[in-house]
Structures are given as C-alpha cells and as structure tokens.
Amino acid sequence: MSKTTAGRFFEDYRIGQIITHAVPRTVSGGERALYHALYPARTALYSSDEFARDCGLAQSPVDDLIGFHIVFGKTVPDVSLNAIANLGYAEGRFLQPVYPGDSLRSHSEVIGLKQNSNGKSGVVWVRTRGENQHGATVLDYVRWVMVRKRNPDAPAPDPVVPELNAVVAPQDLIVPAGLDFTRYDFALAGEPHRWGDYEIGERIDHVDGVTVQEAEHMLATRLWQNTSKVHFDTTQRADGKLLVYGGHVISMARALSFNGLANAQMIAAINAGSHANPCFAGDTIRAWSEVLDRAETTAPGVGALRLRLVATKGAAGVLKDEGGKYHPDVLLDLDYWVLMPV
Amino acid sequence: MSKTTAGRFFEDYRIGQIITHAVPRTVSGGERALYHALYPARTALYSSDEFARDCGLAQSPVDDLIGFHIVFGKTVPDVSLNAIANLGYAEGRFLQPVYPGDSLRSHSEVIGLKQNSNGKSGVVWVRTRGENQHGATVLDYVRWVMVRKRNPDAPAPDPVVPELNAVVAPQDLIVPAGLDFTRYDFALAGEPHRWGDYEIGERIDHVDGVTVQEAEHMLATRLWQNTSKVHFDTTQRADGKLLVYGGHVISMARALSFNGLANAQMIAAINAGSHANPCFAGDTIRAWSEVLDRAETTAPGVGALRLRLVATKGAAGVLKDEGGKYHPDVLLDLDYWVLMPV
Amino acid sequence: MSKTTAGRFFEDYRIGQIITHAVPRTVSGGERALYHALYPARTALYSSDEFARDCGLAQSPVDDLIGFHIVFGKTVPDVSLNAIANLGYAEGRFLQPVYPGDSLRSHSEVIGLKQNSNGKSGVVWVRTRGENQHGATVLDYVRWVMVRKRNPDAPAPDPVVPELNAVVAPQDLIVPAGLDFTRYDFALAGEPHRWGDYEIGERIDHVDGVTVQEAEHMLATRLWQNTSKVHFDTTQRADGKLLVYGGHVISMARALSFNGLANAQMIAAINAGSHANPCFAGDTIRAWSEVLDRAETTAPGVGALRLRLVATKGAAGVLKDEGGKYHPDVLLDLDYWVLMPV
C-alpha cells in the first residue's frame, strides 16, 4: 500500500461525513510577530496587551485571521488538495479570540455535494469548525470547492445543495466575553471615526498598496500549514507561476483597510467571499471598502458594521461588468462583520 | 468627510505641538527571532538569557534597534508620510532595555520648523519619546525631515531651528540598572577585544557583506509597522524600485559590525546619523567602523565607546569627496555610543 | 592587531583542541513559528503542546533540526569559514528535546586531521556538542570539512583519521525521558501508518515539491546565526549566485517527508549525510525515503526506524551512477533514525 496520499477526490465525499483534520497547532508570539511582518496590520487590539486590557480582554489575542488561516490550512489536505477552484464562503463566525498559548484543531462535516454536468468534477460543501484546547469552538464557516473526480465514470451522488444564509444575522454575531469599548482610546487606535460615523453605502478607498513578493506569500501560506502545491511548486503550472493563496489576499486587504477603518477592531463574521481573480507575485494589492449595514450589539460601547472589502491589483474602481462578471483586476470580494466602538 | 488620511504636510505642524502616535505594540520572542532571521545579529547579550543574567540583567532584552524601529515606525504616519527626505538624527538616548512582554508607545513634540527657500517644502524637527507600559521612557531622539507643503501659498512659519548637541555627552549616557561586566565571558561573546583595546582613530573593516533581498527589507519594515509607501509599493517611483527603509541599513550594518566589535554589546546613544544614499534590493551592504571617542562609566566593568558606523554598497573606503559630499556608495554614516566590557 | 577574524585555516587546528563556540542562544516560540513559515513542517509533536503532552512530554519541543541548526551555526565561524566543502556527518545523536526558553551553546573537539595530497588544504574532523542551560548535552555529532591552508608551505600534521561508526547502533539511541506513544492519536498526526507497517527496503516518494526562494534560504540560515559568506553575499562567486545552506535542504526534505512519514515524529540520530550537489534559488526540492532498518526501543509504544532521506532538485529517481557518483540532481543523501509509534 502506498504510504502517501494524493488527497480526496469528489467521489470520496459522503453527506454527513465528519473529517478530523490532522496536525493540531499551538500558537505563540511568534505567529503574531510574523503576521505583523507579512501584513501591514495595525489594529491596536491585536498589537498591544495594554490596549486589549483596556477593552476588557485578558491580553491581546492574535489576529482573527491567524485563527482563520490555521483552521483553514488544516482542511487543505482533506478538502482542497484536488480542488479546481475555491468557490465561496458563508456563515463564518468568530466565536472566541485566539490567544498565544492556545492550541487549535479542526474538523469538517460534508453538508453538500453536486456533481458538475461535465461529469468530471463536482462541488463539495463543508462546514468547518476550529476548536481550542478547551474544546470550545473558536470559529466556524462553510466553504465550497470544486473538486476533481478520480474516476469520471464514478456514479454521481444525489445532489444536496445546502441552504446557506446570505448574511450572518446581527443577532447571531458573537461578541467576545468582556469586550467593552466604553473606555476606548481613539488616539492610540489611530483614527477618530466611530461606528456612528459610518453611513450605509459609504465607500472608502484605503489609499495604500503593497507589491506581492514570492517569498512573502510562500512564508505566509506555509505558516498556516497549508499544503496546496500551487502555492509552492513552480512546476505545477505551465507558466511556471506560483498562485498566491487567497487568504494572503484577504489578510493583505484587511490590513490595508486600517487607513479609514482603524477602529474596525475585531472580525465577528464572514458572510460571503469570492476570490474573483488569481493573484501572482508582482501584483500590487490595493483595497477599498463599502459599508453594507450597521447593527447594535448588547456589549458596552460595541457596534457592528457590515463591510464589503474589495482587493484589486490595479486601481479598479469597477467591481463587476454589466454581465455581473468581476473586473479582471478584482482579486477579492469579501462581505464581513466587524466590531467597532460606537 | 474622508475617513482616510493623507498624512500631515509642512503647514500642519506648530512649534510645541505634541503628537500621540497610534498603535501601541507588545513585543515577544517573535520579534526577537525575526530580528535574528533578518540581520546577522550575534551580540551575546541579546541572544541568550543566560549571558544577559551573567551581565546583571533579568533576562535578554530585545535588540536596542528593535525598540528604536518600533518607536520610529509609529511616527511615520504622523511625521514622514509626506517627507521628501529623512535629514538627520541627534540626541538619541537608550534609557531602558526593552524586554519580551513590554508594550511600547510613542509621542513626538515639534521642536523646530523652517520653510525652504523654494516655498514648496520645509524642515520639521521632532523630539520623539518611546515609553513602555510602566510609563518609563525607553528611548528618545530628535529627528528632522523635509516635508512637502500641501499648499505652496500657505504662509511660512517663523523659523525655529533647535540647538542640538553634536554628541551626547558621556555623563549623559544611561547605563541600564544592574549592568555589570565584571564577570563577562569573552569566549562566549566571540572576541577578546576589551574597551581598552580600542584606540581613538582606529578603523575596522567588518569583512562580511549581505545582498539585500526585496522580501527581506519589506518584512523588516512592515514588522515595525512603518507605513511609508516607498518601501512597499512599486508604483510609487518611475523606475518601479522599492526604496529600502534606512533603518534596515542601520540594523544590517550594526549586525555586520560584530566581526571586530563583538563586545560592543549595548547601544547607549545615537549622536548623529545620515542616510547618505538610497539603498535598493540587490545592493550588497558592507560596513566599517571608526573609533571616535572613549569614556568611562560608573557601572562595574562597563566602558563607553563612541563609534562611526559606515554602511556602503560597494567597497567604498572613501567616505566623502573633497567637497564634503558622500561617496555614492556610502549608504549610512552613523555616530553612536556603545557599552563594552573594560 | 586586527580586530576582525578571517576564520581558522587548516594549520590552525590541533588534535585534541577544544573550541568554545561563541554566542549562546535562547529559543522561543519565535524560532518555532519561523520554522513553520520556512518549511512545510507538520509533525504533530512539534506543532501542538496538547499532542506533545499526550505523548508524555511537558510541552511541544522545537523541531529537532532547530537544535541541530543552532548548534551547527555556532561552529561555522570556528570550523567552516574557510571550508571548501562540508564532507560528511557521523555519530549524530539527539539526547534531549529543546524547549522554548532553553539556551543553547556548543563546543567542538578536533578529532581528526589529514592534509590533502595537493598540500593546499586538508580535512578536519570535529565532534561538536550542543548543551542547554543546565549543562546537559542536547545533541552531538561528528562533522568533517575540507579547509584551506593559509600558508601552503606550512608543514603537514601527522594524519589522524578517526574511526567512526557507519551507523548509530540501536542500543545507543536515546529516547527522551517520558516519551510514550501508547495513547498516540493517528488521526491527529495525519496518517495511519505505524512502525510495523514499514518494511526494510520500502521506498516512499514524498510527492510534493518546493521551489527555493533567495529570501527564504537567507532568512533560515541567518536565523541559526550561520555566518558563511557564500549564503549571503552575491559577490563571493563568479556567477553571482548564493549557495543554499545544506541544512536548509535537510529541513526542507525532512518536512516534505511528512507525506508518507507523518508518524516519524522525532529524530533520534544522524548516521551519515552528504550534500551531494549544490542547491540554488529556483531549484524545486523534492524528496524520497528508503527504509533501511527497524529497531525496538524500551520506551512504551516507541519504535525506531532507520531511513535514507534523499532530496533532489528534479525528479531524480537514480541516486548514483555506476561509478558511485551522485546523480547531478541529487542534493542530499541523509541516513538517520526516527522514533515512531509501534
């Protein structure tokens, strides 16, 4: 028997199947420092223990997206090693901050399967949960990917397409226990704009750009133990290019959005996300945001803002063409909820 | 109102103005490890807890320049986002070591303003202080930069040019509490040369060179939350090149100076500094030092050495031409005090 | 007297000489995180404190090769700064795991000397020991290198060629105190294959490849305070290329071997190793393993497997030609013992 694995193919998934993802991971100040080296991340709550304590937390957690990337990375060998495309995200919720010292593991449940009409591939929906060492869920989300069939003649499963919420409802947002923005220091955070200052429909161009370097996206992707070959092995594509991990674009855009959204401290939910076009080294990533909705929370001084975060590789102001197709310069279209001081 | 900021222009500064810089930062072993990955740093006091304890400190602090870069990085959005040039440093003092777990913040006072004769820009002098979580100043320094005017027609302020000391006087050097080099282990430190072995006027060629990589200077600069666009965005210059952060050159040269100055353990002061020419990826940085002065301290076994540290991108032995202009291969001319075992 | 050192030459070594290597080093979660960013390392014992505790250890140690690289790096200024070639390793044993917070130092004893027939260089054998802050040896190994003579006319020493064991005998392998694989979680570790599932002579192709980036091997090599010029300074070779540190190839190949050897948790010994051909940025490293031997240990649930780990830069399946010369695509041929669940 071969000792190595080529990953699962479409016909290897069953509805209701639970997949335990391997390689639990303990995070430390090392992951935090690398995150700051890889992205221009400046939200104060994730930068300073003192600032986090003044917001009611025990210490500064690691960036929410560190938790996301680690949980996601573990799923790659089981879910997307033979994926043709990462199609979308839904119902992502951040339930608990991740602190240095926490150990994360994750598992996924197959909740949808639909073979493509070409018979060569199909779409797999999984709900993934990341847990800490206490067994508490730190985040969960649904992702769907297009996966190759090993054998094109394998029979198609009965199609099951899960009904997913287009948006995480405000009342389902979880505010971390203790979070309190009533003593929030706007000067230290970097901007004076409160939750109440943002209008639905308002659009913010985040000004700055970062040119992606090959070594940087590889370091980032490897850090999350993501094993997808296309990010590391130049012999995988005819053009010899490495595809940049979509999560690298998410983190870069989120960090760039500091300029204009410095007080959008914590990510509470990911409603939807599309990796609209591939990103390669040499692309200069820019970002803009649009305010989609606002909601109150029961936590002291904490409001929720629903944002569209768009990453582009040019100055693309146009998101989609008339036919609804993304502009070729759009890299990412992310719909998410953040927590801000009111 | 726009939510984003384009940074301050020359006419936005007033003498006496205090600017609180945003985004406090907690450091950990992660920053230390990255520093060792980014620079060939080998001073034993910053590498080993055991060695540091044998020198009277509680544990190994992070490199003095980590503190400097973090404090400096915070000032960029407020001081140098629209800077044309970083003109100089003076009166820099390192007052307390920074340890893993410390949280740093910083603020600056505007102490000088002088509009240029062209009317389009001016020079701004600021004194910046970095503080830890106990409110103690860990370092302070004066920096002056040439900043664009937003409106060339804005009136010139009354010129105020601060009087700055050319050198931090030996009696103003602060030796960290407890520092004691009487049991100093020269074999573990790497070289036998004591403070008394260095002669004023002596010059040391540090032998080694490091070729700058794009990804490396970007990681370094981002790690200190320095947001200056020219280091990250290849669309900022007509030639598509990224300018290397001057502090990257300082750290590289200081680390290279280990070979010949292994016992120059702690930086006590920065007297002056010029970024003589720009540095770009592909340049191979070399360094040489000249002993400028020596002074005793009251701490047991601890002497102070004043050094000129010159970084070059070629084999430049010549510092300046007859007209006093830096040789085009000179990147850095730094005048600083270090603490060494006597 | 010159303050800098050009390193030792062949005639500077004496049989029995003990060299204390400089710059002790404290490791933290930072080094661990960087290791995960630099290599696709996924062995669970080195990734998760929880997993390590379930295996009887106090917490997750840092990768065995972090210890090796740090101890090795310290020897470079004293042993291989003027080396023409790193010829081999033998009798390497890992005696104690290295944990975050440990401080490492090392020293070497010269155990062999043999001048080459050309009279311009010679081979130096050293036995190097790495110790932690408690004075306990964490690993030791023999390495031999070809070193230039400073003066070709210097007399040749009496040749001493140490007798070295071709393999560390199974009874000499040290299992870390407390290690217990009886409650080992194969699902979390990533593969179901036990020690008993591997047959002597079995060969495993590890499937994945990683394209080496200049910035990455430089960060890695610098992190271990390895000062060899050829890894950092493009002016050292006529072709302007940087030579990749051989240890970078070892770590990359070992990490790639996860796919097929996920349960080969701990390295117990290095029997032999050859850096068969140089590696440069742009090479895509792949790896295959061959099972050379199996042995039982007295620790509960713990078996030892002797493996050949071969790194290649192409798809080289052939190790050597008929004349016993390594195929030009072979980068590394390493013979080592690992500890696995039985």
mmCIF file of C-alpha atoms in Angstrom, chain B residues 4 39 41 66 108 118 168-169 178 215 234 243 260 305-306 310:
data_model
loop_
_atom_site.group_PDB
_atom_site.id
_atom_site.type_symbol
_atom_site.label_atom_id
_atom_site.label_comp_id
_atom_site.label_asym_id
_atom_site.label_seq_id
_atom_site.Cartn_x
_atom_site.Cartn_y
_atom_site.Cartn_z
ATOM 1 C CA THR B 4 -8.619 58.172 5.323
ATOM 2 C CA TYR B 39 20.037 40.500 10.325
ATOM 3 C CA ALA B 41 22.900 39.835 14.700
ATOM 4 C CA ILE B 66 14.053 46.746 17.751
ATOM 5 C CA SER B 108 6.630 63.432 19.489
ATOM 6 C CA ASN B 118 11.640 77.293 -2.687
ATOM 7 C CA VAL B 168 25.545 63.011 23.646
ATOM 8 C CA ALA B 169 27.997 63.880 26.408
ATOM 9 C CA GLY B 178 22.288 46.382 37.214
ATOM 10 C CA ALA B 215 11.190 40.358 0.537
ATOM 11 C CA THR B 234 6.457 49.541 -6.698
ATOM 12 C CA LEU B 243 13.401 52.182 -1.533
ATOM 13 C CA GLY B 260 35.573 43.304 15.113
ATOM 14 C CA LEU B 305 32.977 53.715 23.058
ATOM 15 C CA ARG B 306 31.888 56.296 20.510
ATOM 16 C CA VAL B 310 29.539 53.436 7.857
#
